[in-house]
C-alpha positions as MATLAB code, in Angstrom:
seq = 'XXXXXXXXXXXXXXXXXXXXXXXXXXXXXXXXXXXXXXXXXXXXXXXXXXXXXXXXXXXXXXXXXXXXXXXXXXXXXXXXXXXXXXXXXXXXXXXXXXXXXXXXXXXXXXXXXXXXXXXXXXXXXXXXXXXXX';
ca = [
     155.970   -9.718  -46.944;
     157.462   -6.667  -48.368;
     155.136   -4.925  -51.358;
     156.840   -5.298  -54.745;
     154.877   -2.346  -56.275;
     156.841    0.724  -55.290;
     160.216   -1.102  -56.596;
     158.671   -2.593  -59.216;
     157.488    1.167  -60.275;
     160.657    2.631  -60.184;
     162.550   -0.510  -62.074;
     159.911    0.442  -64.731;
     159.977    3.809  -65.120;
     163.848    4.155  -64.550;
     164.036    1.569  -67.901;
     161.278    3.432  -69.731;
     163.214    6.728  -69.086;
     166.525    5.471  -69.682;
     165.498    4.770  -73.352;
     166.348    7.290  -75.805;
     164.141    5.971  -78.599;
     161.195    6.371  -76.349;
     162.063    9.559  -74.714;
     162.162   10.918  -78.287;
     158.810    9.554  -79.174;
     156.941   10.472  -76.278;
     157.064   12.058  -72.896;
     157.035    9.615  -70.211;
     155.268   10.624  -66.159;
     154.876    9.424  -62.533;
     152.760   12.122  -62.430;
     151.672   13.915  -65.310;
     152.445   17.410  -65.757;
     149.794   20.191  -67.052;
     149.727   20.529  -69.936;
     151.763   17.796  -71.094;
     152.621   17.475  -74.888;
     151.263   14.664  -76.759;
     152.127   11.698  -76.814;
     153.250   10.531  -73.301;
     152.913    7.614  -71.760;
     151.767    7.704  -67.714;
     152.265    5.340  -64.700;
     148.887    4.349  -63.632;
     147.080    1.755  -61.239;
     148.378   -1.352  -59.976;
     147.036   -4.651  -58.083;
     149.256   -6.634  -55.862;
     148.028  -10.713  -55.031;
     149.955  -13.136  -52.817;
     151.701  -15.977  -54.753;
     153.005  -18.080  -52.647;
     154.380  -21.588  -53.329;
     155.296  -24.394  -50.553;
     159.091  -22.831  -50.157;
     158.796  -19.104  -51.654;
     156.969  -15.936  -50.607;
     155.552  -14.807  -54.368;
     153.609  -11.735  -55.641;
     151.576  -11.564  -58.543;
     151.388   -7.670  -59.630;
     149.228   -5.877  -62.495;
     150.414   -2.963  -63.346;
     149.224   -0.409  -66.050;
     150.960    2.193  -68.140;
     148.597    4.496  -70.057;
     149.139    5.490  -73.787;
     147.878    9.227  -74.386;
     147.922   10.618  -78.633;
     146.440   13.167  -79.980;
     146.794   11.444  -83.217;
     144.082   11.029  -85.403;
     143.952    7.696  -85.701;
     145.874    4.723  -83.546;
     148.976    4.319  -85.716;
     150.736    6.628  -83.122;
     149.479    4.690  -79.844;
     150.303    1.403  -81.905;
     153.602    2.928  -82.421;
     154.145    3.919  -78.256;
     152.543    0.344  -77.277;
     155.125   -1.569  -79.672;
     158.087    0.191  -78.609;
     156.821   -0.440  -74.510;
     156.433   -4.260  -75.379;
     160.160   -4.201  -76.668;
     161.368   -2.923  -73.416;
     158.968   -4.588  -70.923;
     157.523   -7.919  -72.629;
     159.420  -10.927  -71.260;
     162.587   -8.602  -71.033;
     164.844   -9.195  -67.765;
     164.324   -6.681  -65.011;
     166.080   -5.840  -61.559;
     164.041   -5.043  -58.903;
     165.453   -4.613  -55.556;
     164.772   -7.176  -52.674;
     162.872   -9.183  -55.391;
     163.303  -12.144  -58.295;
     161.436  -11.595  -61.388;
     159.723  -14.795  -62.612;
     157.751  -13.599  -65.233;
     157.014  -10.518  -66.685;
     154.561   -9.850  -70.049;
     151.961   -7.244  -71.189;
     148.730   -9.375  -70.622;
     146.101   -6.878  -72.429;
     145.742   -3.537  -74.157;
     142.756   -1.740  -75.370;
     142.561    1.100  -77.407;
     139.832    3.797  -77.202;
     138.645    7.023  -78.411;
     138.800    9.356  -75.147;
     135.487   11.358  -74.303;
     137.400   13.795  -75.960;
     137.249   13.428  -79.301;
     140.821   14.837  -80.243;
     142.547   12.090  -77.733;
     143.215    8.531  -78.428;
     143.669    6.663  -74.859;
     144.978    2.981  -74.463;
     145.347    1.091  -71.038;
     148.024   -1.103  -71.107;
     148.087   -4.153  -68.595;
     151.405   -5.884  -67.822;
     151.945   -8.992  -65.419;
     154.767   -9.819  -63.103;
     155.543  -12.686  -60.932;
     158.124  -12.183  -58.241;
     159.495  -14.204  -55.294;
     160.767  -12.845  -52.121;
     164.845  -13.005  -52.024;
     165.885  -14.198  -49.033;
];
């Protein structure tokens, strides 16, 4: 079967790009420039699992997105991770060659970075897709 992550990748970034609202708020990378201004959000790992049922070829995919603030205090990642949820969290997305079954942020944490000054927060998201045939 095909991998879903590279598509899936670029459906996702092309929406969180496309969205003035968050482009105003905060920077958004593939690859994250240095220095980059604070906030920004950044593409980060992802694990892709079989998911097969009797009659479809399915993925299950983690992907994260990481929050990055210089804020002190979390009301500015809180801010970042709200606004993601409205444009990923059980919204509709195309990606090509693929159906989307389900797709919802499945866990967040928010930390203080080793450095002191930087407030970091992983963001976990889960998507089903099936093969189109």
């Amino acid at each position: 079967m095909a991998a879903a992550a590279w598509p899936l990748q670029q459906a996702v970034y092309q929406r969180l790009i496309a969205d003035p609202d968050l482009t105003a708020m905060c920077g958004v990378y593939d690859e994250v420039p240095e220095p980059a201004p604070y906030p920004h959000v950044s593409v980060g790992e992802v694990v892709e699992e079989p998911d097969d049922t009797h009659d479809n070829q399915g993925l299950s995919v983690a992907f994260v997105l990481h929050i990055w603030s210089k804020y002190r205090g979390f009301g500015e990642v809180g801010r970042v991770l709200a606004h993601l949820d409205r444009l990923l969290d059980r919204q509709p997305l195309a990606v090509p060659g693929f159906e989307v079954v389900a797709f919802f942020r499945e866990h967040h944490r928010v930390v203080r970075d080793p450095d002191p000054t930087i407030r970091h927060c992983p963001v976990r998201y889960r998507v089903w897709l099936n093969k189109e045939t």
